[in-house]
Coordinates of C-alpha atoms in Angstrom, one line a residue:
Chain A
M1 CA 59.1 -122.8 -154.8
S2 CA 58.9 -122.3 -151.0
K3 CA 61.1 -119.2 -149.4
K4 CA 63.9 -120.5 -147.4
I5 CA 64.0 -119.3 -144.2
K6 CA 67.3 -118.7 -142.4
V7 CA 69.1 -119.3 -139.4
G8 CA 71.5 -118.1 -137.5
V9 CA 73.1 -120.3 -135.0
V10 CA 75.0 -118.1 -131.6
G11 CA 77.4 -121.6 -129.9
Y12 CA 78.5 -124.5 -131.5
G13 CA 78.8 -127.0 -128.7
T14 CA 76.6 -130.0 -127.7
V15 CA 73.1 -128.2 -128.7
G16 CA 74.8 -126.2 -131.5
R17 CA 76.0 -128.8 -133.7
G18 CA 73.7 -131.0 -133.3
T19 CA 71.1 -128.3 -134.7
V20 CA 73.3 -127.6 -137.8
Q21 CA 73.3 -131.4 -137.9
T22 CA 70.0 -132.3 -137.6
L23 CA 68.9 -129.2 -140.2
I24 CA 71.1 -130.4 -142.6
S25 CA 71.1 -134.2 -142.5
N26 CA 67.3 -133.9 -142.5
A27 CA 66.5 -131.1 -144.4
T28 CA 64.7 -133.8 -147.3
E29 CA 62.7 -135.2 -144.1
I30 CA 61.8 -131.9 -142.9
K31 CA 60.7 -130.2 -146.5
R32 CA 58.8 -133.7 -147.2
K33 CA 56.8 -133.3 -143.4
T34 CA 56.3 -129.4 -143.4
G35 CA 57.0 -128.0 -146.6
L36 CA 60.0 -125.7 -145.5
D37 CA 63.3 -125.2 -146.5
V38 CA 65.0 -124.2 -143.5
V39 CA 68.9 -123.4 -144.4
V40 CA 71.7 -122.7 -141.6
A41 CA 73.5 -119.5 -143.0
G42 CA 75.6 -118.7 -140.4
V43 CA 77.1 -120.1 -136.9
A44 CA 78.8 -117.8 -135.0
D45 CA 81.3 -119.3 -132.0
L46 CA 83.9 -117.5 -130.2
H47 CA 86.3 -120.3 -130.6
I48 CA 84.9 -121.4 -134.6
T49 CA 88.2 -121.3 -135.9
D50 CA 88.9 -124.2 -133.6
K51 CA 85.7 -126.0 -134.9
N52 CA 85.5 -128.1 -137.8
D53 CA 83.3 -130.9 -139.0
L54 CA 81.3 -132.1 -141.9
Y55 CA 78.4 -130.1 -141.1
L56 CA 79.7 -126.8 -139.9
E57 CA 82.1 -127.0 -143.5
Q58 CA 78.5 -126.3 -145.3
V59 CA 77.5 -123.3 -143.8
P60 CA 78.5 -120.1 -145.5
L61 CA 79.1 -117.9 -143.1
R62 CA 81.2 -118.4 -139.5
T63 CA 82.3 -116.4 -137.7
T64 CA 83.2 -115.3 -133.8
C65 CA 81.0 -112.0 -133.7
A66 CA 76.9 -112.9 -132.9
D67 CA 76.7 -109.3 -134.3
E68 CA 77.0 -110.8 -137.6
L69 CA 74.6 -112.9 -137.6
I70 CA 72.2 -110.4 -135.4
A71 CA 73.5 -107.7 -138.2
N72 CA 72.5 -109.6 -141.5
P73 CA 69.3 -109.0 -142.9
D74 CA 68.9 -112.5 -144.6
I75 CA 68.2 -114.2 -141.5
D76 CA 64.9 -114.9 -140.0
I77 CA 65.7 -116.6 -136.8
I78 CA 68.2 -116.6 -134.6
I79 CA 69.2 -119.8 -131.8
E80 CA 70.4 -118.7 -129.1
L81 CA 72.6 -121.7 -127.7
I82 CA 75.5 -120.0 -125.8
G83 CA 73.9 -120.6 -122.1
G84 CA 74.6 -118.1 -119.5
T85 CA 72.8 -114.7 -118.0
G86 CA 75.3 -112.3 -119.3
A87 CA 76.2 -112.0 -123.0
A88 CA 72.9 -114.8 -123.9
F89 CA 70.5 -111.9 -122.9
D90 CA 72.1 -109.5 -125.0
I91 CA 72.2 -111.8 -128.0
I92 CA 68.7 -112.3 -127.7
S93 CA 67.4 -108.8 -126.8
K94 CA 69.3 -107.2 -129.7
A95 CA 68.0 -110.4 -131.9
L96 CA 64.3 -109.5 -130.9
K97 CA 65.0 -105.4 -131.7
N98 CA 66.6 -105.9 -134.9
G99 CA 63.4 -108.0 -136.2
K100 CA 64.5 -111.6 -135.4
H101 CA 62.4 -114.7 -134.0
V102 CA 64.5 -116.3 -131.7
V103 CA 64.8 -119.7 -129.9
T104 CA 67.0 -120.6 -127.3
A105 CA 67.5 -123.8 -124.9
N106 CA 68.8 -121.0 -121.8
K107 CA 66.5 -122.1 -118.7
A108 CA 68.5 -120.3 -116.7
L109 CA 68.1 -117.2 -118.7
L110 CA 64.6 -117.8 -118.5
A111 CA 63.9 -118.2 -115.3
M112 CA 66.0 -115.3 -114.2
R113 CA 65.2 -112.7 -116.6
G114 CA 61.9 -114.4 -118.2
T115 CA 59.5 -111.3 -118.0
E116 CA 62.1 -108.8 -119.5
L117 CA 62.7 -111.4 -122.4
M118 CA 59.0 -112.1 -122.9
A119 CA 57.9 -108.4 -122.9
L120 CA 60.0 -107.7 -125.4
A121 CA 59.2 -110.3 -127.8
H122 CA 55.8 -109.2 -127.0
S123 CA 56.0 -105.5 -127.6
M124 CA 58.2 -106.4 -130.8
H125 CA 56.3 -108.6 -132.4
F126 CA 58.3 -111.7 -132.7
N127 CA 58.5 -115.1 -131.2
L128 CA 60.5 -116.4 -128.4
M129 CA 60.7 -120.2 -128.0
F130 CA 62.2 -122.4 -125.6
E131 CA 61.3 -125.8 -126.1
A132 CA 65.0 -127.1 -125.5
S133 CA 65.1 -125.6 -122.3
V134 CA 63.2 -127.9 -120.2
G135 CA 63.3 -131.7 -120.9
G136 CA 65.5 -132.2 -123.5
G137 CA 63.9 -133.8 -126.8
I138 CA 60.3 -134.3 -124.5
P139 CA 58.2 -131.6 -126.0
V140 CA 56.8 -130.9 -122.7
L141 CA 56.5 -126.7 -123.3
S142 CA 54.7 -127.5 -126.7
V143 CA 52.0 -130.1 -124.9
L144 CA 51.2 -127.9 -122.0
Q145 CA 51.2 -124.5 -124.4
N146 CA 49.6 -125.8 -126.9
D147 CA 47.6 -129.8 -126.5
L148 CA 46.4 -129.0 -122.9
A149 CA 45.7 -125.4 -123.7
A150 CA 42.0 -125.9 -122.9
N151 CA 43.0 -127.5 -119.0
H152 CA 43.5 -126.1 -116.0
I153 CA 46.6 -127.4 -115.1
L154 CA 46.2 -129.1 -111.2
K155 CA 49.5 -130.2 -111.2
I156 CA 53.2 -131.0 -112.6
E157 CA 55.6 -133.5 -111.1
G158 CA 58.9 -134.1 -113.0
I159 CA 62.2 -135.2 -113.3
V160 CA 63.6 -132.8 -114.8
N161 CA 67.8 -133.1 -114.3
G162 CA 69.3 -136.2 -116.3
T163 CA 72.3 -135.9 -114.0
C164 CA 70.9 -136.0 -110.4
N165 CA 68.7 -138.9 -111.9
Y166 CA 71.7 -140.6 -113.4
I167 CA 73.4 -140.4 -110.0
L168 CA 70.8 -141.7 -108.2
T169 CA 70.1 -144.9 -110.1
R170 CA 73.7 -145.9 -109.9
M171 CA 73.5 -145.5 -106.6
E172 CA 70.6 -147.4 -106.1
R173 CA 71.8 -150.3 -108.4
E174 CA 75.5 -150.3 -107.6
K175 CA 74.9 -149.8 -103.7
L176 CA 77.5 -147.0 -104.1
P177 CA 77.8 -143.7 -102.4
F178 CA 77.4 -140.2 -104.1
E179 CA 80.3 -139.4 -104.0
T180 CA 82.6 -142.3 -105.9
I181 CA 78.9 -142.0 -108.5
L182 CA 79.0 -138.3 -109.1
A183 CA 83.2 -138.9 -109.4
D184 CA 82.4 -141.7 -112.3
A185 CA 80.2 -139.7 -113.8
Q186 CA 82.2 -137.1 -114.1
K187 CA 84.8 -139.2 -116.2
L188 CA 81.8 -140.1 -118.4
G189 CA 80.6 -136.5 -118.9
Y190 CA 77.0 -137.4 -117.4
A191 CA 78.4 -134.5 -114.1
E192 CA 80.4 -131.7 -115.0
A193 CA 83.2 -130.5 -113.4
D194 CA 81.7 -128.1 -111.0
P195 CA 78.6 -130.4 -110.6
S196 CA 76.9 -128.0 -108.1
G197 CA 74.1 -126.1 -110.8
D198 CA 73.0 -130.1 -110.9
V199 CA 73.0 -132.0 -107.7
E200 CA 72.2 -128.7 -105.6
G201 CA 69.2 -128.6 -108.2
Y202 CA 69.6 -125.3 -109.7
D203 CA 68.9 -126.5 -113.0
S204 CA 65.8 -128.4 -112.0
V205 CA 65.0 -125.2 -110.6
Y206 CA 64.9 -122.9 -113.5
K207 CA 63.3 -125.7 -115.2
M208 CA 60.1 -126.1 -113.1
I209 CA 59.8 -121.9 -113.2
I210 CA 59.4 -122.7 -116.4
L211 CA 57.1 -125.2 -116.5
A212 CA 55.4 -123.0 -113.8
Y213 CA 55.2 -120.1 -116.9
L214 CA 53.7 -121.8 -119.4
A215 CA 51.1 -123.8 -117.4
Y216 CA 49.9 -120.5 -115.3
G217 CA 51.5 -117.1 -117.3
K218 CA 53.5 -116.2 -113.9
W219 CA 57.2 -116.2 -114.1
V220 CA 58.2 -117.4 -109.9
D221 CA 61.1 -116.2 -108.7
V222 CA 64.2 -117.8 -108.1
K223 CA 64.2 -117.3 -104.7
D224 CA 61.1 -118.5 -103.4
V225 CA 60.9 -122.7 -104.6
E226 CA 62.1 -124.5 -102.1
R227 CA 65.6 -126.5 -102.9
V228 CA 66.9 -129.0 -101.7
G229 CA 69.7 -131.1 -103.7
I230 CA 71.0 -134.5 -103.8
T231 CA 74.5 -134.3 -102.1
Q232 CA 72.8 -135.2 -98.6
I233 CA 71.5 -138.9 -99.9
G234 CA 72.6 -141.4 -98.5
L235 CA 72.5 -145.5 -99.4
A236 CA 70.8 -146.2 -96.5
Q237 CA 68.1 -143.8 -97.1
I238 CA 67.2 -145.8 -100.9
E239 CA 67.5 -148.6 -98.6
A240 CA 65.3 -147.7 -96.3
A241 CA 63.1 -146.3 -99.2
H242 CA 63.2 -149.7 -101.3
V243 CA 61.7 -151.7 -98.3
A244 CA 58.8 -149.6 -98.3
G245 CA 58.3 -149.7 -101.7
Q246 CA 59.7 -146.9 -103.2
R247 CA 62.6 -145.5 -104.6
I248 CA 64.3 -141.7 -104.2
K249 CA 63.9 -139.6 -107.3
L250 CA 65.1 -135.9 -107.5
I251 CA 61.5 -134.4 -108.3
G252 CA 60.2 -131.0 -109.2
S253 CA 56.7 -129.7 -108.8
V254 CA 54.2 -127.0 -109.2
E255 CA 51.1 -126.7 -107.7
K256 CA 48.5 -123.4 -107.8
Q257 CA 46.8 -123.1 -104.6
G258 CA 44.5 -120.2 -105.2
D259 CA 46.6 -117.4 -107.0
D260 CA 49.5 -118.7 -105.4
I261 CA 52.0 -120.9 -107.6
F262 CA 53.9 -123.6 -105.2
I263 CA 57.5 -124.8 -106.8
A264 CA 59.4 -127.1 -105.0
V265 CA 62.8 -129.1 -106.1
K266 CA 63.8 -131.9 -103.4
P267 CA 64.4 -135.5 -103.3
K268 CA 61.0 -137.2 -102.3
A269 CA 60.3 -141.2 -102.2
V270 CA 57.6 -142.2 -104.7
P271 CA 56.2 -145.3 -104.9
L272 CA 57.4 -147.8 -107.0
E273 CA 54.5 -148.3 -109.1
S274 CA 54.2 -144.7 -110.3
V275 CA 55.2 -143.2 -113.3
L276 CA 58.1 -140.8 -112.0
A277 CA 60.0 -144.2 -110.2
D278 CA 60.0 -145.8 -113.4
V279 CA 62.0 -142.9 -115.4
S280 CA 65.9 -144.0 -114.7
G281 CA 69.0 -143.5 -115.6
V282 CA 69.5 -139.9 -117.7
F283 CA 66.0 -139.9 -118.6
N284 CA 63.7 -137.1 -118.2
G285 CA 59.8 -137.8 -117.1
I286 CA 57.1 -135.5 -116.7
E287 CA 53.6 -135.6 -115.1
I288 CA 51.4 -133.0 -116.1
V289 CA 47.5 -133.1 -114.6
G290 CA 44.9 -131.3 -116.3
D291 CA 41.2 -131.1 -115.0
K292 CA 39.9 -132.1 -118.8
V293 CA 43.3 -134.8 -119.6
G294 CA 43.6 -136.4 -116.6
S295 CA 46.8 -137.1 -115.7
L296 CA 49.5 -137.0 -118.9
F297 CA 53.2 -138.2 -118.5
L298 CA 56.0 -138.0 -120.7
Q299 CA 59.1 -139.2 -120.8
G300 CA 62.3 -139.3 -123.2
Q301 CA 66.1 -138.3 -123.5
G302 CA 66.5 -135.0 -121.3
A303 CA 69.7 -134.2 -122.7
G304 CA 72.5 -135.1 -125.2
S305 CA 73.1 -133.1 -128.3
L306 CA 70.4 -134.9 -130.8
A307 CA 67.8 -135.2 -128.7
T308 CA 67.6 -131.4 -127.6
A309 CA 68.6 -130.3 -131.4
S310 CA 65.3 -132.4 -132.3
A311 CA 63.2 -129.5 -129.8
V312 CA 65.3 -126.7 -130.6
C313 CA 64.5 -127.5 -134.8
A314 CA 60.5 -128.3 -133.2
D315 CA 60.6 -124.6 -132.2
I316 CA 62.5 -123.2 -135.5
L317 CA 60.4 -125.3 -137.9
K318 CA 56.6 -123.4 -135.7
I319 CA 58.1 -120.3 -137.0
A320 CA 59.3 -120.7 -140.0
G321 CA 55.6 -122.5 -140.6
T322 CA 54.5 -119.1 -140.0
L323 CA 57.0 -117.2 -141.9
K324 CA 56.5 -118.9 -145.4
Chain B
M1 CA 37.9 -107.2 -127.9
S2 CA 39.2 -110.1 -130.1
K3 CA 36.9 -111.9 -132.9
K4 CA 34.5 -114.6 -131.6
I5 CA 35.6 -118.2 -133.3
K6 CA 32.7 -120.0 -133.1
V7 CA 32.0 -124.0 -133.6
G8 CA 28.9 -125.9 -134.0
V9 CA 29.3 -129.8 -132.6
V10 CA 27.9 -132.3 -134.5
G11 CA 27.1 -135.4 -132.7
Y12 CA 26.4 -134.9 -128.8
G13 CA 27.3 -138.4 -127.1
T14 CA 30.6 -138.7 -124.4
V15 CA 33.0 -136.7 -126.6
G16 CA 30.3 -134.5 -127.8
R17 CA 29.2 -133.4 -124.5
G18 CA 33.0 -133.7 -123.1
T19 CA 33.6 -130.9 -125.2
V20 CA 30.9 -128.1 -125.2
Q21 CA 31.3 -129.0 -121.4
T22 CA 35.1 -127.6 -121.8
L23 CA 34.7 -124.8 -123.7
I24 CA 32.1 -123.9 -121.8
S25 CA 33.4 -124.2 -118.4
N26 CA 37.1 -123.0 -119.4
A27 CA 36.4 -120.2 -121.6
T28 CA 38.0 -118.2 -119.1
E29 CA 41.3 -120.1 -119.1
I30 CA 40.9 -120.9 -122.9
K31 CA 41.2 -116.9 -123.1
R32 CA 43.8 -115.8 -120.9
K33 CA 46.3 -118.7 -122.5
T34 CA 45.3 -118.3 -125.9
G35 CA 43.4 -115.1 -126.1
L36 CA 40.8 -116.8 -127.8
D37 CA 37.0 -116.3 -127.6
V38 CA 35.3 -120.0 -128.7
V39 CA 31.7 -120.1 -128.6
V40 CA 29.3 -123.1 -129.2
A41 CA 26.9 -121.9 -131.3
G42 CA 25.5 -125.0 -132.2
V43 CA 25.2 -128.5 -131.2
A44 CA 23.3 -131.3 -133.6
D45 CA 22.3 -134.9 -132.7
L46 CA 19.7 -136.9 -133.9
H47 CA 18.1 -136.9 -130.8
I48 CA 18.7 -133.6 -129.5
T49 CA 15.5 -133.5 -127.6
D50 CA 16.1 -136.1 -125.5
K51 CA 19.2 -134.1 -124.1
N52 CA 19.3 -131.6 -121.7
D53 CA 22.4 -130.5 -119.6
L54 CA 23.5 -127.7 -117.9
Y55 CA 26.0 -127.0 -121.1
L56 CA 23.6 -127.9 -123.7
E57 CA 20.8 -125.3 -122.4
Q58 CA 23.6 -122.3 -122.9
V59 CA 23.8 -123.4 -126.6
P60 CA 22.2 -121.0 -128.5
L61 CA 21.0 -123.1 -131.7
R62 CA 20.0 -126.9 -131.0
T63 CA 18.7 -129.0 -133.8
T64 CA 18.8 -132.8 -135.2
C65 CA 20.2 -131.4 -138.4
A66 CA 23.8 -131.3 -139.3
D67 CA 23.2 -129.0 -142.5
E68 CA 21.8 -126.7 -140.5
L69 CA 25.2 -126.0 -138.7
I70 CA 27.0 -126.5 -141.6
A71 CA 25.1 -124.2 -143.8
N72 CA 25.4 -121.6 -141.0
P73 CA 27.8 -118.7 -142.7
D74 CA 28.3 -117.3 -138.7
I75 CA 30.3 -121.2 -138.2
D76 CA 33.7 -121.5 -138.8
I77 CA 34.5 -124.7 -137.3
I78 CA 32.2 -128.0 -137.4
I79 CA 33.2 -130.7 -134.8
E80 CA 32.2 -134.2 -136.3
L81 CA 32.0 -136.5 -133.5
I82 CA 28.9 -139.1 -134.6
G83 CA 31.5 -141.7 -135.7
G84 CA 31.2 -144.2 -138.6
T85 CA 32.0 -143.8 -142.0
G86 CA 28.7 -143.0 -143.2
A87 CA 27.0 -140.2 -142.7
A88 CA 30.1 -138.7 -141.2
F89 CA 32.2 -139.3 -144.5
D90 CA 29.0 -136.4 -145.7
I91 CA 29.2 -134.0 -142.9
I92 CA 33.0 -133.7 -142.8
S93 CA 33.0 -133.2 -147.0
K94 CA 30.1 -131.0 -147.1
A95 CA 31.3 -128.5 -144.0
L96 CA 34.8 -128.5 -146.0
K97 CA 33.3 -127.8 -149.1
N98 CA 31.1 -125.4 -147.3
G99 CA 34.1 -123.7 -146.0
K100 CA 34.8 -124.7 -142.6
H101 CA 37.3 -126.2 -140.9
V102 CA 36.7 -129.5 -139.2
V103 CA 37.9 -131.5 -136.3
T104 CA 36.8 -135.0 -135.7
A105 CA 37.8 -138.0 -133.9
N106 CA 36.8 -140.7 -136.1
K107 CA 39.5 -142.8 -136.5
A108 CA 37.2 -145.6 -139.0
L109 CA 36.7 -143.1 -141.4
L110 CA 40.0 -141.3 -141.6
A111 CA 41.7 -144.9 -141.9
M112 CA 39.5 -146.1 -144.0
R113 CA 38.6 -142.6 -146.3
G114 CA 41.5 -140.9 -145.0
T115 CA 43.1 -140.1 -148.4
E116 CA 39.8 -138.8 -149.9
L117 CA 38.9 -136.2 -146.9
M118 CA 42.7 -134.8 -146.5
A119 CA 42.8 -134.0 -150.5
L120 CA 39.6 -132.5 -150.2
A121 CA 40.7 -130.3 -147.3
H122 CA 44.0 -129.2 -149.0
S123 CA 42.3 -128.8 -152.1
M124 CA 39.5 -126.3 -149.7
H125 CA 42.6 -124.4 -147.9
F126 CA 40.5 -125.5 -144.7
N127 CA 41.9 -127.9 -141.9
L128 CA 40.8 -131.4 -141.1
M129 CA 42.1 -132.2 -137.5
F130 CA 42.1 -135.4 -135.8
E131 CA 44.2 -135.4 -132.5
A132 CA 41.1 -137.0 -130.7
S133 CA 41.1 -139.9 -132.9
V134 CA 44.1 -141.5 -131.3
G135 CA 45.2 -141.6 -127.8
G136 CA 42.2 -140.2 -126.2
G137 CA 43.5 -137.0 -124.1
I138 CA 47.5 -138.2 -125.2
P139 CA 48.3 -135.6 -127.8
V140 CA 50.6 -137.7 -130.0
L141 CA 49.1 -136.7 -133.5
S142 CA 50.7 -133.3 -132.8
V143 CA 53.8 -134.5 -131.4
L144 CA 54.0 -136.5 -134.1
Q145 CA 53.8 -133.7 -136.4
N146 CA 54.8 -131.0 -135.1
D147 CA 57.2 -131.5 -132.1
L148 CA 59.5 -134.6 -134.1
A149 CA 59.3 -132.9 -137.5
A150 CA 63.1 -132.8 -138.0
N151 CA 62.9 -136.3 -137.2
H152 CA 63.0 -139.6 -138.7
I153 CA 60.4 -141.4 -137.3
L154 CA 62.2 -145.2 -137.0
K155 CA 59.6 -147.0 -135.1
I156 CA 55.8 -146.5 -133.1
E157 CA 54.5 -148.8 -130.6
G158 CA 51.8 -148.3 -128.5
I159 CA 48.9 -149.6 -126.5
V160 CA 46.2 -147.7 -128.2
N161 CA 43.2 -149.4 -127.2
G162 CA 41.7 -149.2 -123.9
T163 CA 39.4 -151.8 -123.4
C164 CA 41.6 -154.2 -124.7
N165 CA 44.7 -153.2 -121.9
Y166 CA 41.7 -153.0 -119.4
I167 CA 40.8 -156.6 -120.0
L168 CA 44.1 -157.7 -120.2
T169 CA 45.2 -156.1 -116.6
R170 CA 42.2 -157.3 -115.1
M171 CA 43.0 -160.7 -116.7
E172 CA 46.6 -161.0 -115.1
R173 CA 45.4 -159.1 -111.9
E174 CA 42.5 -161.3 -110.9
K175 CA 44.0 -164.6 -112.7
L176 CA 39.8 -164.7 -114.3
P177 CA 39.4 -165.7 -117.8
F178 CA 38.9 -163.5 -121.1
E179 CA 34.9 -164.1 -121.1
T180 CA 34.5 -163.2 -116.9
I181 CA 36.3 -160.2 -117.7
L182 CA 34.8 -158.7 -121.1
A183 CA 31.3 -159.6 -119.4
D184 CA 32.3 -157.1 -116.4
A185 CA 33.8 -154.9 -118.6
Q186 CA 30.9 -154.5 -120.5
K187 CA 28.9 -154.3 -117.4
L188 CA 30.5 -151.3 -116.0
G189 CA 30.5 -149.6 -119.6
Y190 CA 34.2 -150.4 -120.4
A191 CA 33.3 -152.8 -123.4
E192 CA 30.6 -152.3 -126.1
A193 CA 28.0 -154.7 -126.0
D194 CA 29.5 -155.6 -129.2
P195 CA 33.2 -155.9 -128.5
S196 CA 34.4 -156.7 -131.5
G197 CA 36.0 -153.5 -133.3
D198 CA 37.9 -153.4 -129.4
V199 CA 38.9 -157.5 -128.7
E200 CA 39.4 -158.1 -132.1
G201 CA 42.1 -155.0 -132.5
Y202 CA 40.3 -153.0 -135.4
D203 CA 39.9 -150.0 -133.6
S204 CA 43.9 -150.2 -132.7
V205 CA 44.5 -150.8 -136.7
Y206 CA 42.4 -147.5 -137.7
K207 CA 44.8 -145.8 -134.8
M208 CA 48.1 -147.4 -136.0
I209 CA 47.2 -146.4 -139.9
I210 CA 46.6 -142.8 -138.6
L211 CA 49.9 -142.5 -136.6
A212 CA 51.7 -144.0 -139.7
Y213 CA 49.9 -141.2 -141.8
L214 CA 51.5 -138.1 -139.5
A215 CA 54.9 -140.4 -139.7
Y216 CA 55.1 -141.0 -142.8
G217 CA 52.6 -139.4 -145.2
K218 CA 51.0 -142.2 -146.7
W219 CA 47.7 -143.8 -145.8
V220 CA 48.2 -147.8 -145.2
D221 CA 44.8 -150.2 -146.1
V222 CA 43.5 -151.7 -143.3
K223 CA 43.6 -155.2 -145.5
D224 CA 46.9 -154.4 -145.7
V225 CA 47.4 -154.5 -141.8
E226 CA 48.3 -157.8 -139.8
R227 CA 45.7 -157.8 -137.0
V228 CA 45.2 -160.9 -134.3
G229 CA 42.7 -159.7 -131.6
I230 CA 42.9 -160.7 -127.4
T231 CA 40.3 -163.1 -127.4
Q232 CA 42.5 -166.1 -127.9
I233 CA 44.6 -165.1 -124.8
G234 CA 44.1 -167.5 -121.9
L235 CA 45.1 -167.3 -118.5
A236 CA 48.3 -169.7 -119.3
Q237 CA 49.5 -167.1 -121.8
I238 CA 49.5 -164.4 -119.3
E239 CA 51.6 -167.0 -116.6
A240 CA 54.0 -168.1 -119.4
A241 CA 55.1 -164.9 -119.8
H242 CA 55.0 -163.8 -116.2
V243 CA 57.4 -166.3 -115.3
A244 CA 59.4 -165.2 -118.7
G245 CA 59.8 -161.8 -116.8
Q246 CA 57.1 -160.4 -119.7
R247 CA 53.7 -159.3 -119.8
I248 CA 51.1 -159.7 -122.5
K249 CA 49.8 -156.7 -124.3
L250 CA 48.1 -155.6 -127.3
I251 CA 50.3 -153.8 -129.0
G252 CA 50.1 -152.1 -132.3
S253 CA 53.4 -151.3 -134.1
V254 CA 54.6 -149.2 -136.9
E255 CA 57.8 -149.4 -138.9
K256 CA 59.1 -148.7 -142.3
Q257 CA 61.4 -150.8 -144.3
G258 CA 62.7 -148.7 -147.1
D259 CA 59.7 -147.3 -149.0
D260 CA 57.6 -149.9 -147.3
I261 CA 55.7 -149.2 -144.2
F262 CA 54.7 -152.0 -142.0
I263 CA 51.3 -151.9 -139.3
A264 CA 51.2 -155.1 -137.0
V265 CA 48.3 -155.0 -134.1
K266 CA 49.0 -157.9 -132.2
P267 CA 49.4 -159.3 -128.0
K268 CA 52.8 -159.7 -127.7
A269 CA 54.8 -160.5 -124.2
V270 CA 57.1 -157.8 -123.1
P271 CA 59.7 -157.0 -121.3
L272 CA 58.5 -156.3 -117.6
E273 CA 60.8 -153.5 -117.5
S274 CA 60.1 -152.1 -120.8
V275 CA 57.5 -148.0 -120.9
L276 CA 54.8 -150.4 -122.7
A277 CA 54.8 -153.5 -119.8
D278 CA 53.4 -150.5 -117.0
V279 CA 50.5 -149.1 -119.3
S280 CA 47.7 -150.2 -117.4
G281 CA 43.8 -150.4 -116.7
V282 CA 42.0 -148.4 -119.8
F283 CA 45.5 -146.2 -119.9
N284 CA 47.4 -145.7 -123.3
G285 CA 50.7 -145.8 -124.2
I286 CA 52.8 -145.2 -127.0
E287 CA 56.9 -145.1 -127.9
I288 CA 57.9 -143.4 -130.9
V289 CA 61.3 -143.5 -131.7
G290 CA 62.8 -140.5 -134.0
D291 CA 66.3 -140.8 -135.5
K292 CA 67.2 -137.3 -133.5
V293 CA 64.9 -137.5 -130.6
G294 CA 65.6 -141.2 -129.5
S295 CA 62.4 -142.6 -127.4
L296 CA 60.1 -140.9 -126.7
F297 CA 56.9 -142.0 -124.4
L298 CA 53.7 -140.9 -124.1
Q299 CA 51.1 -142.0 -121.5
G300 CA 47.5 -140.8 -120.3
Q301 CA 44.1 -141.6 -120.9
G302 CA 43.0 -143.1 -124.1
A303 CA 39.1 -142.5 -123.8
G304 CA 36.4 -140.6 -121.8
S305 CA 34.1 -138.0 -122.2
L306 CA 36.6 -135.1 -120.8
A307 CA 40.1 -136.6 -121.5
T308 CA 39.1 -136.9 -125.3
A309 CA 37.5 -133.3 -125.2
S310 CA 40.5 -131.9 -124.4
A311 CA 42.1 -133.3 -127.0
V312 CA 38.9 -131.4 -129.5
C313 CA 39.7 -128.6 -128.0
A314 CA 43.3 -128.2 -129.1
D315 CA 42.6 -129.0 -132.3
I316 CA 39.8 -126.5 -132.0
L317 CA 41.8 -124.0 -130.9
K318 CA 45.3 -124.1 -133.0
I319 CA 42.8 -123.6 -135.6
A320 CA 41.0 -121.0 -134.1
G321 CA 44.2 -119.2 -133.4
T322 CA 45.0 -119.3 -137.3
L323 CA 41.6 -117.2 -137.3
K324 CA 41.5 -114.4 -135.0

């Protein structure tokens, strides 16, 4: 019988719920593929008493206090899914110091304090993994880090924010202005009440910083990234691009020139025949160019409970594979 | 100083040359990313005396005899790149029995004798990896096996033969018949002198069998795969599809119904707005649908010396990472 690997999930929002659901509902398939028994030993959430579902019921330890999971000697891996850059930093660093591996989806925290966190993980000899922080279910970090390890990365270009892409896609198709589509997207849950993190390009900036780190091993400072959001995009611009055989997309790009890494996030008119032009709605798409592999393109769901959970679980299983 | 990992490359054709070139020319980048020193200790090729290049010159042991590498106690990993199902089988099984890990790009051999070879690797506790056997530089096997490990795979659909896709793309664009384009493709090196392995769909069948194995853990027999090549595709059919908003592609598909796995390779008219319709020329594209991740699409160079070498090297580095 293989050893049970125990995980503690901190944050039971959209992704937390998807992760617990995936680990429980697909336990047999996971075991078949990897030989691993991964068990959700506990879930911590400030509002845990308000949460209830079929899967949470099966978790033995439910608590409002993350420390209870971090201090639990039975737990091997802490999954940080509360987001933000305050409490999440403390949870991750405490977990690493307590001898836990950590999986997170927290792009803002990594982009801002990745240097410290990776140094801490390194010094403690524990893993800090974050596949779900970029591109939702698309395994772009693993591809960059492992599958393209023999390549010099020449360029990365991508659509990494589903909210912006959803808005731009609908503006083009329905010929309605930004404000109208944004309001509808908010109503449908595709945009947040305060949409600035998405539509001003911050979210994309964080993600491109993470991609650049995996390609080049350096954390670029947020303030060194050129950033333009989509709030100023008008229908006239979309129409003009269309006439020119192009489509406006919010494009994040990473390029290396000598020892300098340049990251930009801004609206760009891409040719209709390019791979990025066809990434529509909430989908994400990322093109990586390597000196050996050439152009490699990945497209998938950039957000959503289960798609993102797929990436969180991939990290969990990779760590678990080293523990059995 | 980290331990040097030594590889022996058997077969110095297109992919062998690309692999040796990549390991030598990108050694510093590989070391930076992975901390690994991977050294090409030897190359075996029946025509080794006819081969010469900048990279081969730097390999200490050059021989006509694969056994010299397999018997060499310094070599950790054997890279089988001679193709075919005869000598390649002996080389791989001998290497595994001799305590070597093995990397191969040999799709025909895996599709026909994967059961035996994987059982042997398993019983010897050595790795047999084959990322380069499907999709050239596209890391589709690793994505299926590792990144989507928490998913039930619902469907795989792909364009996995660049020669067929190149011919179909040119037939459509230039409105020229199959025979004309095939002859030109042969002249340009995109099709072999005997093109049947590609245009009759056998190559795609082997690749889909490998994908099905990674998704479901079972080797489907070649004769249980429905196979139709592209030799009967006429311009009228391509035009009719076009009028219907579709494009003819040679599509490989894997589906599971209950405990049964169905694999088919046949020309299909796909809607112009589908991801596979836009895979053009020698490119390959594969869509995987998982129960959690949803639809994930990967596109890249399905063949070529360096793109395929990128995948061979990814396998080498993954094995090397467990040895350091």
